[in-house]
Structure formats: structure tokens, C-alpha cells
Short mmCIF file of N, CA, C and O in Angstrom, two decimals:
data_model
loop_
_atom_site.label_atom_id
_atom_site.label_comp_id
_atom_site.label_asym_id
_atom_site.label_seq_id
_atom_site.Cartn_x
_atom_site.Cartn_y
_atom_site.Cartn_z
N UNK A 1 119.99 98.18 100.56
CA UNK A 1 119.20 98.69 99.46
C UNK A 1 118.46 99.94 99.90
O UNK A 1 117.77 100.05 100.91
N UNK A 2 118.70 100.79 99.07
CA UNK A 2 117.60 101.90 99.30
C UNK A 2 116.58 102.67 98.17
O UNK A 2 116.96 103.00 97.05
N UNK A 3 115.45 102.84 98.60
CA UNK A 3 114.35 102.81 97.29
C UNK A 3 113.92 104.38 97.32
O UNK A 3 113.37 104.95 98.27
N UNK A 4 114.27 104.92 96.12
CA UNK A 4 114.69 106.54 95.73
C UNK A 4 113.29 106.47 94.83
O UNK A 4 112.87 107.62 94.67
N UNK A 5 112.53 105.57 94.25
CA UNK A 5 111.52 105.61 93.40
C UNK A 5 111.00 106.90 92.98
O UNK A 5 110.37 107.08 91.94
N UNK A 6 111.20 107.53 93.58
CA UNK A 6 110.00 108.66 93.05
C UNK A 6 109.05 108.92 94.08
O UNK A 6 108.07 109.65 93.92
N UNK A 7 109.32 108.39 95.05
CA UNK A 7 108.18 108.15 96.35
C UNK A 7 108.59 109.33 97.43
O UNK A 7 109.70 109.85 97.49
N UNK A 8 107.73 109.58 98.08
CA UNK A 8 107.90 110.38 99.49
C UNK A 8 108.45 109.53 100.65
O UNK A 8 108.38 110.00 101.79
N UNK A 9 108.96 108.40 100.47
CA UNK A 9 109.61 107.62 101.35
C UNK A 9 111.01 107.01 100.87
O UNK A 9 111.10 106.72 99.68
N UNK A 10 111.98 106.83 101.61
CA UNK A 10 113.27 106.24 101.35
C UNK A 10 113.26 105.12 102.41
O UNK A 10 113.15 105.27 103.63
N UNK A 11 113.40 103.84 101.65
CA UNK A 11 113.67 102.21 102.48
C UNK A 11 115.07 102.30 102.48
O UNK A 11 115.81 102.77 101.61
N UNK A 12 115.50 101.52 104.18
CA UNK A 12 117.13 101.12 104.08
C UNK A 12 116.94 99.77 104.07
O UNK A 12 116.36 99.53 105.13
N UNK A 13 117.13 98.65 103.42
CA UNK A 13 116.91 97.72 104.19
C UNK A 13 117.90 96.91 104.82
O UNK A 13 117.71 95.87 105.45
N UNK A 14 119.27 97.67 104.54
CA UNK A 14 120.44 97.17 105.35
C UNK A 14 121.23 98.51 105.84
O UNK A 14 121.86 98.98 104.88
N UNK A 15 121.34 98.98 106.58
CA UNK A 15 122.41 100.50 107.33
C UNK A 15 123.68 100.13 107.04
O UNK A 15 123.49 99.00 106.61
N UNK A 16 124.76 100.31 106.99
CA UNK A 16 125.97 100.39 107.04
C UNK A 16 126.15 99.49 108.68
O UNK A 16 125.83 99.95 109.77
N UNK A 17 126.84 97.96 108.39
CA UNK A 17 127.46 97.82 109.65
C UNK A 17 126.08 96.65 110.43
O UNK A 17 126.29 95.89 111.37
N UNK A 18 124.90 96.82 109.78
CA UNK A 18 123.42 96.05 110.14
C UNK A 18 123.22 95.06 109.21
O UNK A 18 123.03 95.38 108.03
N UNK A 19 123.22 93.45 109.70
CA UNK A 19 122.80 92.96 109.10
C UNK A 19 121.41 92.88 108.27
O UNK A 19 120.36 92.66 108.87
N UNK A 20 121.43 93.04 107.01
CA UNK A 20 120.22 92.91 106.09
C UNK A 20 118.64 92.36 106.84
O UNK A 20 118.72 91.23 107.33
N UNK A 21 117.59 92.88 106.93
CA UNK A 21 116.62 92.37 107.42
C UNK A 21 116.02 91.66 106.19
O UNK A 21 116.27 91.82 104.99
N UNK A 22 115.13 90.80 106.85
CA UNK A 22 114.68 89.45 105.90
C UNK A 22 113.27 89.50 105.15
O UNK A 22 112.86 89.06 104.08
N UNK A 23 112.60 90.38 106.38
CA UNK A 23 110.95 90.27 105.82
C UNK A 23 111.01 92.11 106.18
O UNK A 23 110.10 92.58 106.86
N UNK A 24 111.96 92.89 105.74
CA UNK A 24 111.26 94.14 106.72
C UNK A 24 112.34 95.06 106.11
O UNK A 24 113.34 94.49 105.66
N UNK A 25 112.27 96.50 106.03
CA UNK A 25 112.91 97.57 105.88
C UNK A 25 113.79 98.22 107.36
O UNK A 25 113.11 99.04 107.96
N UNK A 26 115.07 97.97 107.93
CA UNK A 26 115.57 99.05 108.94
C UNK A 26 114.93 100.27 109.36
O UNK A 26 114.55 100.81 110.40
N UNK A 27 114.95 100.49 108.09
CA UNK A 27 114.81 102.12 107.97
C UNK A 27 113.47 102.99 106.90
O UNK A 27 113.33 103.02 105.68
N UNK A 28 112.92 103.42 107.66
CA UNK A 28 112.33 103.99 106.52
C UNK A 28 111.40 105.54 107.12
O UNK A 28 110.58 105.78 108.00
N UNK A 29 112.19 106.39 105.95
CA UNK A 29 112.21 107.94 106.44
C UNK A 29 111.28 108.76 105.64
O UNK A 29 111.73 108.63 104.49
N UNK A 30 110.39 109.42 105.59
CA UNK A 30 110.00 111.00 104.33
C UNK A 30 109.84 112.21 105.27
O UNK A 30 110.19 112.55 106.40
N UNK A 31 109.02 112.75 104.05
CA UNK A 31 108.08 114.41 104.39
C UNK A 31 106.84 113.93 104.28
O UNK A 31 106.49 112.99 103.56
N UNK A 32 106.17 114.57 104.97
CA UNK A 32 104.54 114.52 104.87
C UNK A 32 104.25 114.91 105.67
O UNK A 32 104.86 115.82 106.24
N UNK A 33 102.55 114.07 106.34
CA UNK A 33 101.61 113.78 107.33
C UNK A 33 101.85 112.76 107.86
O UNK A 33 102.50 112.13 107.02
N UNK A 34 101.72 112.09 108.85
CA UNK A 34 102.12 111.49 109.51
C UNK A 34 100.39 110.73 110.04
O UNK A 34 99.57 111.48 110.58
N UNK A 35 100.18 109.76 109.88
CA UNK A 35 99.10 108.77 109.95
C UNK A 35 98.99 107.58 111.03
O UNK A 35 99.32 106.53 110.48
N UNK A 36 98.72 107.43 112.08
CA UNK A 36 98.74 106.22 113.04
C UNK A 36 97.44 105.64 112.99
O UNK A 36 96.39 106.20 113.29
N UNK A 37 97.64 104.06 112.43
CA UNK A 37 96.57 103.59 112.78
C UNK A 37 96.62 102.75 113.99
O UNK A 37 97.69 102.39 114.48
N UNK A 38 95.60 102.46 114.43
CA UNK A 38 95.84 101.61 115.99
C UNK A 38 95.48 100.05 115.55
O UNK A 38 94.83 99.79 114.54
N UNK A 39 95.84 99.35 116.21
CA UNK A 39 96.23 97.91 116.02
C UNK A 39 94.89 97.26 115.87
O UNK A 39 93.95 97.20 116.67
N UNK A 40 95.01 96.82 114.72
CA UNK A 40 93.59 95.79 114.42
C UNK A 40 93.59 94.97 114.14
O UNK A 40 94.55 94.59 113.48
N UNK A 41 92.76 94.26 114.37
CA UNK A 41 92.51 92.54 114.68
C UNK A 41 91.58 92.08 113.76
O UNK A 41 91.13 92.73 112.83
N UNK A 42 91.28 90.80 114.08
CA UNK A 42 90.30 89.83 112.54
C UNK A 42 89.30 90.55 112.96
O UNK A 42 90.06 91.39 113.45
N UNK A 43 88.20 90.99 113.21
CA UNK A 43 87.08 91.35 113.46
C UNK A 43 86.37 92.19 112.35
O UNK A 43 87.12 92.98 111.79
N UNK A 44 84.92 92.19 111.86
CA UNK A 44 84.47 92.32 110.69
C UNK A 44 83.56 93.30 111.85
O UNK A 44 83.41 93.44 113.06
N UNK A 45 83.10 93.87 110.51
CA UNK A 45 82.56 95.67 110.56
C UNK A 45 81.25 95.52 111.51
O UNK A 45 80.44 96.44 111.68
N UNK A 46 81.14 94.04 112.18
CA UNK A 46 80.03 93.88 113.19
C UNK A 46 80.45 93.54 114.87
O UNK A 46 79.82 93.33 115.90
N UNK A 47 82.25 93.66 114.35
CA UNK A 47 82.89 93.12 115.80
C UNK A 47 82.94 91.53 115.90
O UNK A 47 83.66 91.04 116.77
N UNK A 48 82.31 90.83 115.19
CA UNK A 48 82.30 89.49 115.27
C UNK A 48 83.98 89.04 114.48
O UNK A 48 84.49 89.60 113.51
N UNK A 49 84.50 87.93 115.22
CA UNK A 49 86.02 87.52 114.93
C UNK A 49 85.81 86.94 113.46
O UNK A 49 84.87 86.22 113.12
N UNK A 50 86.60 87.28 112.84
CA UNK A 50 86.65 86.07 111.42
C UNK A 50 87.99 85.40 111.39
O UNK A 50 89.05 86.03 111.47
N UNK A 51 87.88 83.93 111.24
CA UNK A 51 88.28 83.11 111.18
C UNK A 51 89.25 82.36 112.58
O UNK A 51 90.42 82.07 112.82
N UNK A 52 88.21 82.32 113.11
CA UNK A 52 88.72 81.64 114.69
C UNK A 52 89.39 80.72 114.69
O UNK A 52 88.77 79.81 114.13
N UNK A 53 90.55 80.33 115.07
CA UNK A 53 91.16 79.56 115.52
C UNK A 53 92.43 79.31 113.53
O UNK A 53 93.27 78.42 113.45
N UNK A 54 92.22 80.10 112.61
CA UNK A 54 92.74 80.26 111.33
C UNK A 54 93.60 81.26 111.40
O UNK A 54 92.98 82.32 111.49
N UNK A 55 95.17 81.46 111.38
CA UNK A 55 96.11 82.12 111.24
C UNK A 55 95.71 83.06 110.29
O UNK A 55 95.62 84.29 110.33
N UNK A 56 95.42 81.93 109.12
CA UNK A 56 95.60 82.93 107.74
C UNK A 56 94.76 83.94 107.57
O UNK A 56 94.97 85.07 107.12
N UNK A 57 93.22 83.18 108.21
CA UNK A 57 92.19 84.12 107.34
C UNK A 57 92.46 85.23 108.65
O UNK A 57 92.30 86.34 108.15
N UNK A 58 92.68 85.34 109.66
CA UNK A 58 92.81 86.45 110.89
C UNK A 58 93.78 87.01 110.23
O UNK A 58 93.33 88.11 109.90
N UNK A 59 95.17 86.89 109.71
CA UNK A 59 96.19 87.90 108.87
C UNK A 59 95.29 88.41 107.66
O UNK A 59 95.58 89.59 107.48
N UNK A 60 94.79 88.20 107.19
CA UNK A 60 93.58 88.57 105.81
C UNK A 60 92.78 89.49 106.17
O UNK A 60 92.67 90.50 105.49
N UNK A 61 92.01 89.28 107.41
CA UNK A 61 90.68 90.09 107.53
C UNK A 61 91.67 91.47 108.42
O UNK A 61 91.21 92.58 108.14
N UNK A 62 92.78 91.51 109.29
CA UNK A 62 93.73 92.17 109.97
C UNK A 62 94.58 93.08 108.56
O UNK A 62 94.88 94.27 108.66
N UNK A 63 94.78 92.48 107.66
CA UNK A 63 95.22 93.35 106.65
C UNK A 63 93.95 94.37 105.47
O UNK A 63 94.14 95.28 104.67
N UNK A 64 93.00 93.81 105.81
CA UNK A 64 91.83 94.07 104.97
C UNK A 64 91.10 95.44 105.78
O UNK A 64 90.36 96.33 105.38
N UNK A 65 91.89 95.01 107.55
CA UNK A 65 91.13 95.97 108.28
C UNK A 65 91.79 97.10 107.79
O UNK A 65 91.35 97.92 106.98
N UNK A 66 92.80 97.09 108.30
CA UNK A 66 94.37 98.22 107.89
C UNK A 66 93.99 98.58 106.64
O UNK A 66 93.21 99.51 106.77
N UNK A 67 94.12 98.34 105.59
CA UNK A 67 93.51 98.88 104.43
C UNK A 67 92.55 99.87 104.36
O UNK A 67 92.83 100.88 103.73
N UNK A 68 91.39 99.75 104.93
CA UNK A 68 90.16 100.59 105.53
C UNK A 68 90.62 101.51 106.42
O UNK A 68 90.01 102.57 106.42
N UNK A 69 91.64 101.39 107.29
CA UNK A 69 91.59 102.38 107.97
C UNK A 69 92.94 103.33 107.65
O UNK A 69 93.07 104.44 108.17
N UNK A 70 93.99 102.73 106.68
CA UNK A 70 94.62 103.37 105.73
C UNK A 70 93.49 104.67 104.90
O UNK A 70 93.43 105.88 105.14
N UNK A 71 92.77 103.92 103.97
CA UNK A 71 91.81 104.69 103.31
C UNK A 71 91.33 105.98 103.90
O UNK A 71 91.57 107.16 103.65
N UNK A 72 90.45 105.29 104.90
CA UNK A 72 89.72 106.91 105.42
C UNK A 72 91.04 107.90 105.80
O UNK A 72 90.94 109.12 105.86
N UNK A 73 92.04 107.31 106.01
CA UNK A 73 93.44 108.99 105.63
C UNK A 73 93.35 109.49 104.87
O UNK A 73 93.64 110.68 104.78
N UNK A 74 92.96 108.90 104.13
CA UNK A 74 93.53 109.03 102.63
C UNK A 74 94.69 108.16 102.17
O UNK A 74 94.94 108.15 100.97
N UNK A 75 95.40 107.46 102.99
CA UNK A 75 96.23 106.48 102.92
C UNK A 75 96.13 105.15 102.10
O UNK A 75 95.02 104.67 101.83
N UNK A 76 97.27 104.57 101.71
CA UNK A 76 97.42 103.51 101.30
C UNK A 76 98.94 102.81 101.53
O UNK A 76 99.86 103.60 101.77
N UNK A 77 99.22 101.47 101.48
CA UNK A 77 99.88 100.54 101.52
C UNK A 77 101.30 101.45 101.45
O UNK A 77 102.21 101.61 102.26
N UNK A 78 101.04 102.00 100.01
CA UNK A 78 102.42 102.58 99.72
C UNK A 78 103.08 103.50 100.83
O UNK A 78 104.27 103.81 100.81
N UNK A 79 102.63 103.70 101.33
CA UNK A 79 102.70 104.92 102.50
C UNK A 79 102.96 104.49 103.58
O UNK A 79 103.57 105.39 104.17
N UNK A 80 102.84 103.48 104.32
CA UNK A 80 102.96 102.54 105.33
C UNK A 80 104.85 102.56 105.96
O UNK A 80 105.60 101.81 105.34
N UNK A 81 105.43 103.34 107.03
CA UNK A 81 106.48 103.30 107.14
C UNK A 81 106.90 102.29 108.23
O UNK A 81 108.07 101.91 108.30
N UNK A 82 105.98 101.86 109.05
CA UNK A 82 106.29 100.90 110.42
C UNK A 82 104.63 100.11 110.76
O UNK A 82 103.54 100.63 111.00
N UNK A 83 105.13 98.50 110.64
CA UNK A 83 103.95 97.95 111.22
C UNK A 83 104.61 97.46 112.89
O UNK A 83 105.81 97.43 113.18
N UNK A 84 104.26 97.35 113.18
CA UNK A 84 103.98 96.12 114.82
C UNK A 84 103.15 95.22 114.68
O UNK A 84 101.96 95.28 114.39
N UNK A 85 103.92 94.25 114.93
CA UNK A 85 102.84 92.64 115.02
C UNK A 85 102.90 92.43 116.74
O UNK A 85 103.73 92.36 117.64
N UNK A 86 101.74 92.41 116.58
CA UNK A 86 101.27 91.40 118.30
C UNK A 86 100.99 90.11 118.07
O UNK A 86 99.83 89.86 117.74
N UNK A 87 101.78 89.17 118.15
CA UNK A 87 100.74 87.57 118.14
C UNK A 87 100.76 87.10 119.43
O UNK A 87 101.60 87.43 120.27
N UNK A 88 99.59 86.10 119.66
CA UNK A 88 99.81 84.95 120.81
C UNK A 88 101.02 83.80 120.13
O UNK A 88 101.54 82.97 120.88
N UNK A 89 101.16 83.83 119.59
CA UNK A 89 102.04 82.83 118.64
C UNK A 89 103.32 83.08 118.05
O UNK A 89 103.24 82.20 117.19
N UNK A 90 104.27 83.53 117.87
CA UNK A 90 105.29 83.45 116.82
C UNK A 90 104.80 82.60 115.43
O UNK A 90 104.71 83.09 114.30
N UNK A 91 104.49 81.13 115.84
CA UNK A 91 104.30 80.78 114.73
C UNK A 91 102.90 80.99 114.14
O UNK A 91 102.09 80.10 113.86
N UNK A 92 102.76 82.26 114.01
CA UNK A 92 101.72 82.83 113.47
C UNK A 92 102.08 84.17 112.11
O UNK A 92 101.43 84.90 111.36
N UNK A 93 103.49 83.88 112.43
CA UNK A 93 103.86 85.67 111.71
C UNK A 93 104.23 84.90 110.02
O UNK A 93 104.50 85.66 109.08
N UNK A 94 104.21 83.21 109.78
CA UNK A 94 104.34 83.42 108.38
C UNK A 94 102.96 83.86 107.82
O UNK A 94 102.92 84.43 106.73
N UNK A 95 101.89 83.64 108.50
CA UNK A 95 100.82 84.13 108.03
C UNK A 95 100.24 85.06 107.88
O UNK A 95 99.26 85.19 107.16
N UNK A 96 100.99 86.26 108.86
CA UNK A 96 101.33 87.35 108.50
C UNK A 96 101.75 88.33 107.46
O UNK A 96 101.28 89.35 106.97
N UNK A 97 102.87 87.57 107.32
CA UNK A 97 103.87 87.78 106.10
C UNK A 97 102.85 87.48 104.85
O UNK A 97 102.37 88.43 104.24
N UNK A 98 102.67 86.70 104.64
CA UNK A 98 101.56 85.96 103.45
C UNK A 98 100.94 87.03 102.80
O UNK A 98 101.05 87.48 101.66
N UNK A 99 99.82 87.54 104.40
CA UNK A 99 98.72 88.26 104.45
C UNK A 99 99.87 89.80 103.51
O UNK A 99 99.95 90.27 102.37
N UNK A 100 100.37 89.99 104.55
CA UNK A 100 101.19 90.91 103.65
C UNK A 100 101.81 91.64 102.71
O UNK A 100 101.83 92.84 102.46
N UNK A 101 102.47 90.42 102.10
CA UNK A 101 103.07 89.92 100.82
C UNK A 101 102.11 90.43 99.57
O UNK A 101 102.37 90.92 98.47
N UNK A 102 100.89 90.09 100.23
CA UNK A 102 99.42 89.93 98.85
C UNK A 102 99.40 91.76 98.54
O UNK A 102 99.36 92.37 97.47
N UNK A 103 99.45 92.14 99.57
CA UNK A 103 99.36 94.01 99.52
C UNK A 103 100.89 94.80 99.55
O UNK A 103 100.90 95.75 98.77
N UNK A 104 101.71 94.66 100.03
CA UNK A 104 102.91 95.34 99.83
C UNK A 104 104.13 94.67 99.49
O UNK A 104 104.84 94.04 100.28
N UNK A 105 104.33 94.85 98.16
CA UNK A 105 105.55 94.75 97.30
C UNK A 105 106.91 94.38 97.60
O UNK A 105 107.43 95.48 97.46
N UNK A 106 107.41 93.97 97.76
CA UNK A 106 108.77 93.29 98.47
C UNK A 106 109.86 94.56 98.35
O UNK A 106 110.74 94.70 99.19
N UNK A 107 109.69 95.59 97.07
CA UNK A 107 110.51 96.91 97.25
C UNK A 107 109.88 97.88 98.22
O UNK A 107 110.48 98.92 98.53
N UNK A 108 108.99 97.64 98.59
CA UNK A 108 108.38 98.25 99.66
C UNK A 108 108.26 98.26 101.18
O UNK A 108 107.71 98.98 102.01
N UNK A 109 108.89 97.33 101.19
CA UNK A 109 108.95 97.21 102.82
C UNK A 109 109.01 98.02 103.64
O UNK A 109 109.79 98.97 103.63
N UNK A 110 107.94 97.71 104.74
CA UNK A 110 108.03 98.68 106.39
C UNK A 110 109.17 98.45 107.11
O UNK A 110 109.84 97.42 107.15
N UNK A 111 109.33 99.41 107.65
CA UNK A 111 109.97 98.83 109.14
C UNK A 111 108.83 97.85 109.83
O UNK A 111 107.61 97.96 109.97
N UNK A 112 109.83 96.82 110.22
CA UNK A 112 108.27 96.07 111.22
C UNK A 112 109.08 95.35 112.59
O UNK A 112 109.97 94.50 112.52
N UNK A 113 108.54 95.89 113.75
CA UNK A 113 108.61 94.84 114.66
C UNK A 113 107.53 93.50 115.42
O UNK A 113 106.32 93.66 115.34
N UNK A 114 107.93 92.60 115.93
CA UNK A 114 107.10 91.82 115.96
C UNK A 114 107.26 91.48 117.49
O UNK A 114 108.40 91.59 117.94
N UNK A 115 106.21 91.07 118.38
CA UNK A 115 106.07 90.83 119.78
C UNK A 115 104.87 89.81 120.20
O UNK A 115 103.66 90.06 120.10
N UNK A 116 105.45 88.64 120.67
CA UNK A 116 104.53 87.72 120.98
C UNK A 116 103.91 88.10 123.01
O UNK A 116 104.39 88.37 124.10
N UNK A 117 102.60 87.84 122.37
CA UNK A 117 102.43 88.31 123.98
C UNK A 117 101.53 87.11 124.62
O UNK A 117 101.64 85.96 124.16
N UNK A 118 100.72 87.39 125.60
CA UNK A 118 100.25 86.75 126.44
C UNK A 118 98.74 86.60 125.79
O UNK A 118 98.17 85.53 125.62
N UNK A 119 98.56 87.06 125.67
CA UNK A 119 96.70 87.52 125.21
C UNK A 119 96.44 88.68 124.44
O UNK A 119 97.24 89.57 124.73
N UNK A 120 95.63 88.99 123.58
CA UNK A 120 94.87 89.73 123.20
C UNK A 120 93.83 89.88 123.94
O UNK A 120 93.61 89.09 124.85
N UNK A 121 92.65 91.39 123.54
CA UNK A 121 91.59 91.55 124.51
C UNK A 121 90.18 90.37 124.32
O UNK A 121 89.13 90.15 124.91
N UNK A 122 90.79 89.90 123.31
CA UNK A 122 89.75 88.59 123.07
C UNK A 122 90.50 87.23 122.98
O UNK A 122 91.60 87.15 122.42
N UNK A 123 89.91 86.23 123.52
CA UNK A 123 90.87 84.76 123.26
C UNK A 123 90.68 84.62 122.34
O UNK A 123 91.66 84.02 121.89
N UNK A 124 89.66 84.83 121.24
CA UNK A 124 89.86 83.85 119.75
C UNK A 124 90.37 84.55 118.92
O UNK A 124 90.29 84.32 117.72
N UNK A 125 91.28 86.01 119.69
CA UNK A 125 92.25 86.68 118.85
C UNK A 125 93.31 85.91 118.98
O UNK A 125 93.73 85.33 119.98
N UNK A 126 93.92 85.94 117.43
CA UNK A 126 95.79 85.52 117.67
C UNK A 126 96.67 86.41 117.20
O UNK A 126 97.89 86.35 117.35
N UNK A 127 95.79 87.67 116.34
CA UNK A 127 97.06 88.83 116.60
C UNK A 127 96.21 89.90 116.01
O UNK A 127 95.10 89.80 115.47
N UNK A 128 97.40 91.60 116.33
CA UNK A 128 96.82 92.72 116.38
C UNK A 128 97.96 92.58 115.23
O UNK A 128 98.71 91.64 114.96
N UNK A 129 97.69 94.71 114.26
CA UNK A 129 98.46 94.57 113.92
C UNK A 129 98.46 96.22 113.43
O UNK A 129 97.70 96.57 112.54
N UNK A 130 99.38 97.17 114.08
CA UNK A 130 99.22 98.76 113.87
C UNK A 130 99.68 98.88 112.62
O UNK A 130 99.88 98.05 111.73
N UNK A 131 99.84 100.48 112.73
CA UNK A 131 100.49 100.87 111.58
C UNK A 131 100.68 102.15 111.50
O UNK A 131 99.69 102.79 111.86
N UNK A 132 101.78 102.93 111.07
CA UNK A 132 102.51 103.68 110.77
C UNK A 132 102.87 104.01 109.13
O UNK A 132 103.51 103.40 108.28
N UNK A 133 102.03 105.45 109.14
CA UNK A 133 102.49 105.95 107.95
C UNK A 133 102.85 107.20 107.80
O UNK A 133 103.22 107.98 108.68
N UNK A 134 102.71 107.40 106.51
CA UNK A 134 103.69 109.07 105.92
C UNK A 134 102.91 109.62 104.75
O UNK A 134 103.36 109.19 103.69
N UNK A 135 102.24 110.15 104.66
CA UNK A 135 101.75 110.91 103.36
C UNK A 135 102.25 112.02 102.81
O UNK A 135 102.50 113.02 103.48
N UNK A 136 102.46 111.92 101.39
CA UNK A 136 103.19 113.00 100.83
C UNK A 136 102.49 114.09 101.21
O UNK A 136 101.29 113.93 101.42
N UNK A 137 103.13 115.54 101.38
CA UNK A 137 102.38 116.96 101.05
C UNK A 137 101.14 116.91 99.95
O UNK A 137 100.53 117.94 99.66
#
């Protein structure tokens, strides 16, 4: 599938020859500005963790962060060409997805890779989560 919308971005979500991805876009190309946010975690605008030891509400307050720091680009969701997930967990990324799901559109999909690691810089973290975007001219 590829999404011609009217947008400054084009989704592949299957290449020629690549099996179809499930939760995620292959490919995804424009023109613009180019936006990196750095990987953020549950933590509320005082540094204190929200929702310790809670998948969901840490994918919530981690997407809520991204949002905010989308914004001050000038950015938004729509614009978003590549996330990275860090979890301590794998089984942490449907809650991810969830968190996700609530803000970007299923024709919308990022590229996303996902990497379970050892630790975060805090233990009552269970995941980071960057981001990669594209703003039109």
C-alpha cells in the first residue's frame, strides 16, 4: 500500500518482494524539514515517573510526551516518519501499539523499529520511545 493523500509523505507498507509489515510502514519518504525528537519516557513535566510498574499508562504519558515535543517543531503525529521503541520487555510493545493507535491512524503508519534492552536510565522505566519526522516546506 502506498498513501499519495495529499500529504508531504509517501507510506510503503509492503516494497515489492517484502513481506507486508503488521503494525508499521517499510517505507516512508518526503520533502521538508527534518525533525528528531530524542527518546522519551513516562516522566511528567516534574521528572517524576508516571505509572510505575503500568505498561499502559508509561505508553500514554511516552506518547503524550512525543506529542509535546512534536509541537514545539511545529510538528505533529501526521508528520512522524520513523519511531524506535526501547522496552525492558517485548511484552510491553502491545501497549505501545494501543498508546499509539489512540494518535496515529492506521493509514498512517511510521516506519518503526523495536529493541528490547537491558535497562533504561531509570528502573521504574519500561520503555523509551524517539521519533522521526518530516515537515512540509
Amino acid at each position: 500500500m502506498t498513501d499519495h493523500s495529499g500529504s508531504h509523505l509517501t507510506r510503503i507498507s509492503a516494497p515489492e518482494g517484502v513481506s507486508p509489515g503488521a503494525h508499521y510502514s517499510h517505507v516512508v519518504l518526503g520533502t521538508g524539514r527534518f525533525v528528531a525528537v530524542s527518546g522519551q519516557c513516562a516522566l511528567d513535566e516534574n521528572g517524576a515517573v508516571v505509572g510505575e510498574g503500568d505498561a499502559r499508562a508509561q505508553a500514554r504519558q511516552v506518547f503524550e510526551n512525543l506529542r509535546r515535543c512534536l509541537a514545539a517543531a511545529g510538528a505533529g503525529f501526521d508528520d512522524v516518519v520513523k519511531l524506535t521503541y526501547f522496552v525492558t520487555d517485548v511484552a510491553h510493545l502491545p501497549a505501545l501499539r494501543e498508546a499509539r493507535e489512540a494518535v496515529i491512524p492506521a493509514d498512517r503508519l511510521p516506519a518503526s523499529s523495536a529493541v528490547q534492552v537491558s535497562a533504561l536510565f531509570r528502573p521504574e522505566l519500561l520503555m523509551e520511545v524517539e521519533a522521526f519526522a518530516v515537515l512540509a516546506e
